[in-house]
PDB file of C-alpha atoms in Angstrom:
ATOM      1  CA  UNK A  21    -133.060 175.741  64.481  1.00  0.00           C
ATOM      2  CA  UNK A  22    -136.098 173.390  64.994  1.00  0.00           C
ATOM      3  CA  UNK A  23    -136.129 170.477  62.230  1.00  0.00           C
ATOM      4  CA  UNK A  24    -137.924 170.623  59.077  1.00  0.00           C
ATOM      5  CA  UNK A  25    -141.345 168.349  59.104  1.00  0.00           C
ATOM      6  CA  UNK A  26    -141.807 166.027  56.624  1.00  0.00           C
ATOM      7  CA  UNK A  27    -143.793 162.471  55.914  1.00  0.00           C
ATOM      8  CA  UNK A  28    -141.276 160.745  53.278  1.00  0.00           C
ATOM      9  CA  UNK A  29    -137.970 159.371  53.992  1.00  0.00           C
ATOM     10  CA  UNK A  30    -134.988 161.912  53.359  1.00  0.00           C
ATOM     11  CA  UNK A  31    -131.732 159.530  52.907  1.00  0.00           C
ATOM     12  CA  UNK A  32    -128.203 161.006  52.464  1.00  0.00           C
ATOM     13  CA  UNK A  33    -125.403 159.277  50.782  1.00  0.00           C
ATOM     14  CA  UNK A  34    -121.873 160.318  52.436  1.00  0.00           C
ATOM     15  CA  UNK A  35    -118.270 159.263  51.835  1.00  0.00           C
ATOM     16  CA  UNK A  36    -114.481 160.156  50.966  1.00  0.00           C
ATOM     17  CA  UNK A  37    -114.051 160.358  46.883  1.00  0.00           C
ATOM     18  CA  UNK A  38    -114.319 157.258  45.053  1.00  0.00           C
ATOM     19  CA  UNK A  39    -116.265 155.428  47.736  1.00  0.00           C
ATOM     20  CA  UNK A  40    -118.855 154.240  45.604  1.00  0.00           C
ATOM     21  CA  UNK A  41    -121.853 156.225  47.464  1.00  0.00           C
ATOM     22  CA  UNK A  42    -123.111 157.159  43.908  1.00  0.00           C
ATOM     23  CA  UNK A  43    -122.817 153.560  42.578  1.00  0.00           C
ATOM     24  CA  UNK A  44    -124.899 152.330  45.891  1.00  0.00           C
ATOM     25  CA  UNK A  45    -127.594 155.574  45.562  1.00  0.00           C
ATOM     26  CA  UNK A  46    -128.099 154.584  42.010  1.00  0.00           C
ATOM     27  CA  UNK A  47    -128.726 151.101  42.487  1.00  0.00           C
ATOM     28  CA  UNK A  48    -130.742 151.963  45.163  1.00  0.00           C
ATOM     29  CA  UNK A  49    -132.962 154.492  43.059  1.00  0.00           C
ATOM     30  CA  UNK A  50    -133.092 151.439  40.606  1.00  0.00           C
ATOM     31  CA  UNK A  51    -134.976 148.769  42.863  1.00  0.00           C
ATOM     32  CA  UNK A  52    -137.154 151.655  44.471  1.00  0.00           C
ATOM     33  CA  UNK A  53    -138.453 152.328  40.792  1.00  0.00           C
ATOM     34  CA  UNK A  54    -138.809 148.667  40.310  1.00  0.00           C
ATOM     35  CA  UNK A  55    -140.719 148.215  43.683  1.00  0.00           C
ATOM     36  CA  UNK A  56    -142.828 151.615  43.001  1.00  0.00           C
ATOM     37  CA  UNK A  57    -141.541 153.437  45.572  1.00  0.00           C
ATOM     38  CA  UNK A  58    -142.113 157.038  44.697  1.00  0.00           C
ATOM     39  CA  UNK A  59    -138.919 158.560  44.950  1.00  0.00           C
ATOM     40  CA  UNK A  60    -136.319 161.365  43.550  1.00  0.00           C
ATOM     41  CA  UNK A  61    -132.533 161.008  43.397  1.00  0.00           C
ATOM     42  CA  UNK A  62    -130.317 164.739  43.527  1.00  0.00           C
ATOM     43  CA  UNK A  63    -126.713 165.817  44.743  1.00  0.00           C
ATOM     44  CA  UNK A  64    -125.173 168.552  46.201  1.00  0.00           C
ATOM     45  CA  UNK A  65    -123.621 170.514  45.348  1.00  0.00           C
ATOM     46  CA  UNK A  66    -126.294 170.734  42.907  1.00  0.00           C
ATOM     47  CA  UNK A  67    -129.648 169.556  42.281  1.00  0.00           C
ATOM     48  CA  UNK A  68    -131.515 173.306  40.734  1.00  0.00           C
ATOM     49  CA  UNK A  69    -130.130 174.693  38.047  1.00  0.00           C
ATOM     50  CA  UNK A  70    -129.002 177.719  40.270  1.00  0.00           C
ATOM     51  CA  UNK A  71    -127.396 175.582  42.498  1.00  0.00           C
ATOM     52  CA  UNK A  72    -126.132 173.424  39.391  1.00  0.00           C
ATOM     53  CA  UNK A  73    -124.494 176.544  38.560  1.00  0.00           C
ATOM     54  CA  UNK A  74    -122.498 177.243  41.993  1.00  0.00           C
ATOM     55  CA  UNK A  75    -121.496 173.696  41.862  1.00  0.00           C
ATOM     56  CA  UNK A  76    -119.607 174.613  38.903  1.00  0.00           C
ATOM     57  CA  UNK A  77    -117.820 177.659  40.679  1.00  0.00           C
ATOM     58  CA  UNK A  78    -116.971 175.283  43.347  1.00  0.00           C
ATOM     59  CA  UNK A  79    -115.529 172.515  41.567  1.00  0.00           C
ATOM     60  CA  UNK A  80    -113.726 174.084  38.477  1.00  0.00           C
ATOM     61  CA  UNK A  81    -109.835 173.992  38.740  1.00  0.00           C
ATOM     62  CA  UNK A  82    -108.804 177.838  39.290  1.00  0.00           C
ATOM     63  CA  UNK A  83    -105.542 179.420  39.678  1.00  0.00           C
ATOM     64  CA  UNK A  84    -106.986 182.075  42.187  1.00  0.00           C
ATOM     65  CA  UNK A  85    -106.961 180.799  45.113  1.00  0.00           C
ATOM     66  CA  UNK A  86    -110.222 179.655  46.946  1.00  0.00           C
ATOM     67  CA  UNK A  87    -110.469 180.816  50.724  1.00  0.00           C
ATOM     68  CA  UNK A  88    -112.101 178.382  52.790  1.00  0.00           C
ATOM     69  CA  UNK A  89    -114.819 180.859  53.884  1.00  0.00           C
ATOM     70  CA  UNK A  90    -116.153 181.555  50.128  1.00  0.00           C
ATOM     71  CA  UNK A  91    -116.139 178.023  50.054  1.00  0.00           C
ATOM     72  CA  UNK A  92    -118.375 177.483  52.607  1.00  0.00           C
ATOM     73  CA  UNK A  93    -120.738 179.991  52.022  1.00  0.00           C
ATOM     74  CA  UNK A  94    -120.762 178.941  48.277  1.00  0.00           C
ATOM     75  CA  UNK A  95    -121.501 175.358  49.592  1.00  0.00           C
ATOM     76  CA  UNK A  96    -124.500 176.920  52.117  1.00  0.00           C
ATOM     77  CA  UNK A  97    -125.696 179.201  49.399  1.00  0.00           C
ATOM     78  CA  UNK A  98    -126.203 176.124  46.784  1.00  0.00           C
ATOM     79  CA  UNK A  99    -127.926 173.930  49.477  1.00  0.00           C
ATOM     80  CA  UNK A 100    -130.266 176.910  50.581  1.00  0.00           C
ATOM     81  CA  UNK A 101    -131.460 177.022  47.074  1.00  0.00           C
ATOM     82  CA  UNK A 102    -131.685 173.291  46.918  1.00  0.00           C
ATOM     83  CA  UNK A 103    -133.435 172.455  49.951  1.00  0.00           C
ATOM     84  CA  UNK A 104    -136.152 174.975  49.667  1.00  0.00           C
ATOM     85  CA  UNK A 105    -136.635 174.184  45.753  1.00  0.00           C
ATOM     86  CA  UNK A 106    -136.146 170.482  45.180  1.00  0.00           C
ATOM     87  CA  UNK A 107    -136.069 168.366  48.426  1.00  0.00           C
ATOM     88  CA  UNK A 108    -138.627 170.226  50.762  1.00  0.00           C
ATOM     89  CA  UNK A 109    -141.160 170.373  47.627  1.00  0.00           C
ATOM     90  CA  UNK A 110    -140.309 166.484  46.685  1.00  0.00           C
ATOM     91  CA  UNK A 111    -140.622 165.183  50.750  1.00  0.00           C
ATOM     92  CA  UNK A 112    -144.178 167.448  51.332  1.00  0.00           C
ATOM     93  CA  UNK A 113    -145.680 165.778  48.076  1.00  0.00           C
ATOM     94  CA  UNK A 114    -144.928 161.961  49.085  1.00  0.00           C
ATOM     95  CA  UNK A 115    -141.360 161.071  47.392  1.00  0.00           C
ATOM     96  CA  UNK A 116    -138.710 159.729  49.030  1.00  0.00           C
ATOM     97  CA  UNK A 117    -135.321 161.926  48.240  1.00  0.00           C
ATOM     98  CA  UNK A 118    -132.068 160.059  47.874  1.00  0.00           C
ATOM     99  CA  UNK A 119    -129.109 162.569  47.964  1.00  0.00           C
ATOM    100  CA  UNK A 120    -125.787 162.395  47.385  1.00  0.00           C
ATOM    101  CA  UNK A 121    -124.186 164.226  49.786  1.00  0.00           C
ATOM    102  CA  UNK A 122    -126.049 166.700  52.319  1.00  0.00           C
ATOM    103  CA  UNK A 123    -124.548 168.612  55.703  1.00  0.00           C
ATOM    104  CA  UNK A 124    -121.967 165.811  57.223  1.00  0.00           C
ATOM    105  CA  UNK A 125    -120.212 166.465  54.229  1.00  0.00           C
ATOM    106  CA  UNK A 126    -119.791 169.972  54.902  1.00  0.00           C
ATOM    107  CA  UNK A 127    -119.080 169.286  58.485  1.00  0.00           C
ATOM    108  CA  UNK A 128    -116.308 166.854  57.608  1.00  0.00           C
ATOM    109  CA  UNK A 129    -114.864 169.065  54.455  1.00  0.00           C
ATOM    110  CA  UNK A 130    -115.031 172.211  55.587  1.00  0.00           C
ATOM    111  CA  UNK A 131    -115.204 172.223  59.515  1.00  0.00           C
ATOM    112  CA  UNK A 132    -112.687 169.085  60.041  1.00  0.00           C
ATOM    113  CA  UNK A 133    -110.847 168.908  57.294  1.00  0.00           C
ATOM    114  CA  UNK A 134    -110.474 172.965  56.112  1.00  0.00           C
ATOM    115  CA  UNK A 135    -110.717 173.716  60.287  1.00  0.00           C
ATOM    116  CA  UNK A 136    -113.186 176.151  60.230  1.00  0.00           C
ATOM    117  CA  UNK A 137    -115.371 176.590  63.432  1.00  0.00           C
ATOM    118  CA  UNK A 138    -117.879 173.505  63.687  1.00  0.00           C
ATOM    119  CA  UNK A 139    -120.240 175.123  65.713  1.00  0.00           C
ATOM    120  CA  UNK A 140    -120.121 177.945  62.925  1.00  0.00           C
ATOM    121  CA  UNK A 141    -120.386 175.417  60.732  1.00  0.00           C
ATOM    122  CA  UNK A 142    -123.204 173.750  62.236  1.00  0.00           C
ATOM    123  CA  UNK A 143    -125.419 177.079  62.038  1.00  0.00           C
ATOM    124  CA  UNK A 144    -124.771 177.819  58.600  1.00  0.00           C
ATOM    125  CA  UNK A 145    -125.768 174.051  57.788  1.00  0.00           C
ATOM    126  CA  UNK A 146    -128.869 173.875  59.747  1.00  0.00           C
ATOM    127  CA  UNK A 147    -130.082 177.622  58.202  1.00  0.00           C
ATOM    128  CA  UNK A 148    -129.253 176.800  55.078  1.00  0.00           C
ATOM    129  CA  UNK A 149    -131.256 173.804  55.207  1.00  0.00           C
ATOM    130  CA  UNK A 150    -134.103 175.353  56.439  1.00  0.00           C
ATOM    131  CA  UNK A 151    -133.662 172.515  59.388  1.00  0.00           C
ATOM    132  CA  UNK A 152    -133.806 169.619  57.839  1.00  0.00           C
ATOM    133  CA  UNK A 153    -131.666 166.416  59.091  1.00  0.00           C
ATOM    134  CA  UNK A 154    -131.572 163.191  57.235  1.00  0.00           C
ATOM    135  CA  UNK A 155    -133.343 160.305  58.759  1.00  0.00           C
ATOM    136  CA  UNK A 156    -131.138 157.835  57.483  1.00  0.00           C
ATOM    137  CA  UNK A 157    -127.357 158.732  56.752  1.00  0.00           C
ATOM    138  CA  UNK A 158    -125.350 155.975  54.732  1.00  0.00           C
ATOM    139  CA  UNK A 159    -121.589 156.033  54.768  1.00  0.00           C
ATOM    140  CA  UNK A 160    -119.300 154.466  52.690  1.00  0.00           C
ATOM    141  CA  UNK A 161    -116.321 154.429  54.387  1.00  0.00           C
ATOM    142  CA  UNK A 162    -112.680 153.927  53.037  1.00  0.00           C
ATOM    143  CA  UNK A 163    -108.620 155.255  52.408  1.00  0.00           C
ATOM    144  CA  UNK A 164    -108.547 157.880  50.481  1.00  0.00           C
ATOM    145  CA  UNK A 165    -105.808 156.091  49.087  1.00  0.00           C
ATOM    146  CA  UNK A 166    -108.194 153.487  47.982  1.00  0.00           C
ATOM    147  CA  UNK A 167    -110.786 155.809  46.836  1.00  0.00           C
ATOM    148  CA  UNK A 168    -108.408 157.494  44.491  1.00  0.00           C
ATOM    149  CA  UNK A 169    -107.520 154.179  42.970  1.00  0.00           C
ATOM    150  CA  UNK A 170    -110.659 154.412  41.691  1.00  0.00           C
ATOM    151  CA  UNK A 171    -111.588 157.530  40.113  1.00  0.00           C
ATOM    152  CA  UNK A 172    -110.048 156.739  36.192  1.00  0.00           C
ATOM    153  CA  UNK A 173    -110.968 157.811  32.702  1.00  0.00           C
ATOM    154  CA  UNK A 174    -111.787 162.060  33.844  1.00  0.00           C
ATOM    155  CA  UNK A 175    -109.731 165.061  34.744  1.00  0.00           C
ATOM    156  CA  UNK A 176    -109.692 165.807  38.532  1.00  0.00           C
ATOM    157  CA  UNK A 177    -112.136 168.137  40.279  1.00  0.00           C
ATOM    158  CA  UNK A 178    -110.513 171.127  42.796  1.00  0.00           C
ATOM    159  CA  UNK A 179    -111.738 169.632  45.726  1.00  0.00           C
ATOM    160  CA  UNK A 180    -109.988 166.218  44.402  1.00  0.00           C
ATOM    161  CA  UNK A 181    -106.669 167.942  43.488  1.00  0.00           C
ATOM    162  CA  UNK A 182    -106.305 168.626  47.423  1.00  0.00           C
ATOM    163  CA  UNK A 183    -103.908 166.676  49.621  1.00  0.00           C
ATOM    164  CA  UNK A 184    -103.923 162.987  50.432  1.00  0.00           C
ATOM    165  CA  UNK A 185    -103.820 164.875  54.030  1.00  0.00           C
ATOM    166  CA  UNK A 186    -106.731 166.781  53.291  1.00  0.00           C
ATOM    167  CA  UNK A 187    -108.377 163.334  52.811  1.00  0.00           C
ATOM    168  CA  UNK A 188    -107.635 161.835  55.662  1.00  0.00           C
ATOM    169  CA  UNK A 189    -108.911 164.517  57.548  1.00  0.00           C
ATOM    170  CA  UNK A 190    -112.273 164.294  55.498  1.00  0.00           C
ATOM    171  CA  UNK A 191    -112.592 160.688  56.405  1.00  0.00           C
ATOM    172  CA  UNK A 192    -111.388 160.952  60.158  1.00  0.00           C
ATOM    173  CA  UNK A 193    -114.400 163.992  59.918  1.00  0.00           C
ATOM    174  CA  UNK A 194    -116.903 161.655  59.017  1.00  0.00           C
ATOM    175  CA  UNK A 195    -115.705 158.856  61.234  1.00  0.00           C
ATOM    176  CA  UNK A 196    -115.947 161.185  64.166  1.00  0.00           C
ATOM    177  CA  UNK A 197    -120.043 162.573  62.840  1.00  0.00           C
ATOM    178  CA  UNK A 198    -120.343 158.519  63.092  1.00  0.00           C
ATOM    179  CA  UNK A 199    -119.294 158.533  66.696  1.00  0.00           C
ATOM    180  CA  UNK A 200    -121.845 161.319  67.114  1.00  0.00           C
ATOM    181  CA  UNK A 201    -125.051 160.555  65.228  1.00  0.00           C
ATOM    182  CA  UNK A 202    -124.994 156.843  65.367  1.00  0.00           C
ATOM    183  CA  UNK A 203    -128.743 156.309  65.268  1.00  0.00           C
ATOM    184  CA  UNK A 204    -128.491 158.050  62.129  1.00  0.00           C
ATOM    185  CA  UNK A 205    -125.515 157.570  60.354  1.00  0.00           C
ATOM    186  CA  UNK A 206    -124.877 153.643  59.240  1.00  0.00           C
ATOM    187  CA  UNK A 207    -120.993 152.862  58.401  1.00  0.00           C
ATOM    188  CA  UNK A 208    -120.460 150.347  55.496  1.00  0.00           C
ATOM    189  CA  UNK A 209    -116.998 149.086  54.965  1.00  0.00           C
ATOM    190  CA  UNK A 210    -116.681 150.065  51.426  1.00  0.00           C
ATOM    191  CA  UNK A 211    -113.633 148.286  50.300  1.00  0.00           C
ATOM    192  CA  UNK A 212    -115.703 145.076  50.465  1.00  0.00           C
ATOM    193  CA  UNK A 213    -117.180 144.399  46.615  1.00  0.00           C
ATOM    194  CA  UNK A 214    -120.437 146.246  45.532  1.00  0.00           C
ATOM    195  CA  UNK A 215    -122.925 143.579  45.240  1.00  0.00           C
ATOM    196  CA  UNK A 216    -121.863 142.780  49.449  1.00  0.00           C
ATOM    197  CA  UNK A 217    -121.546 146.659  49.878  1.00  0.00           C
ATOM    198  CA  UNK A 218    -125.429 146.869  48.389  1.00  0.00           C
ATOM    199  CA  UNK A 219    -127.404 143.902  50.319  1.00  0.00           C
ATOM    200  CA  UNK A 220    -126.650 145.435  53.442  1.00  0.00           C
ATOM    201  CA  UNK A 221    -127.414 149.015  51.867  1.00  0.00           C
ATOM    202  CA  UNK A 222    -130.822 146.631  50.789  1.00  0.00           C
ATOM    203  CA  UNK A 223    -130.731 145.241  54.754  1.00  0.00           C
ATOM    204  CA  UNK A 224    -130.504 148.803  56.127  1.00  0.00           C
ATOM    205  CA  UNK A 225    -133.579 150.384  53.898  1.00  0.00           C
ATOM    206  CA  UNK A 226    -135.681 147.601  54.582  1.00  0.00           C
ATOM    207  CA  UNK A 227    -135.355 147.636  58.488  1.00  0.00           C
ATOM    208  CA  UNK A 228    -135.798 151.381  58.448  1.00  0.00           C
ATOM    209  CA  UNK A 229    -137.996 152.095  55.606  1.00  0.00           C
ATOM    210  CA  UNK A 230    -139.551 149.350  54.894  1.00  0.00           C
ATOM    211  CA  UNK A 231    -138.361 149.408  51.495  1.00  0.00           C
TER     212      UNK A 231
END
């Protein structure tokens, strides 16, 4: 599938759980505003209320058990919503889309970690997208072990309940997307403290974007 066109800068923030990608995007939405950059922050799974509402399938604790197909397809459905309704429309009129999350996570979730066909995987990512790939991916990379040390003070989601093996696998997913897309996907150690973790988040945009 031939790549969505667009004139703004589409920038996806990837990582394990509790590697601060959501701390980073929001500081980085924060000195965009200040600056005057036009720009709109959104997640996945998420960012329409339609897609708001699958996240909530997805992520709720459930005793049935989820297979890793309707998983998948719940994932592709959300982001087929989302793309065509909120980041397509945003990119066309000018703005500059942060988002948390975006395909590698489905590639390292659900192909690498869940072991689903990639090249299955890849299809469903690039329809469902309607073609679009990031220009700039940043990921904040990390043990899960040291993620989870993090995450305090709320219950756990499903896809956090799984396996410290599970994790692993998510991280040695994205580590191996790294190896692939390097011109587009920018490691930061993220056990180093935030304010480092950030100025070379700041050193990255500005190269690239300008910004």
């Amino acid at each position: 599938m031939s790549p969505a066109n667009h004139d703004a800068p589409f920038v996806t923030f990837e990582g394990v759980e509790g590697s601060g990608k959501t701390t980073q995007l929001r500081r980085l939405s924060e000195d965009l505003a200040a600056k005057g950059v036009p720009h709109t922050v959104t997640r996945e799974p998420g960012g329409t209320p339609l897609a708001d509402e699958i996240r909530k399938l997805l992520l709720s604790p459930r005793e049935e058990p989820v297979f890793p197909e309707t998983e998948l397809l719940l994932y592709e459905a959300a982001r087929a919503q989302h793309a065509r309704g909120f980041i397509l429309p945003a990119l066309a009129a000018g703005r500059a889309v942060l988002c948390d999350r975006f395909c590698d996570a489905t590639a390292a979730y659900q192909a690498h970690a869940r072991g689903l066909p990639a090249e299955a995987v890849e299809w469903l990512n690039g329809f469902a997208a309607a073609g679009l790939v990031p220009d700039l991916t940043l990921l904040f990379d990390l043990s899960p072990e040291a993620g989870f040390s993090r995450i305090t003070g709320r219950p756990a989601d499903r896809m956090e309940r799984e396996s410290l093996s599970f994790h692993r696998a998510v991280r040695e997913g994205y580590l191996r997307l790294l190896e692939r897309h390097p011109d587009r996907i920018v490691r930061f150690d993220a056990t180093l403290p935030v304010e480092e973790v950030y100025r070379k988040v700041r050193e990255t945009v500005a190269s690239r974007f300008g910004w």
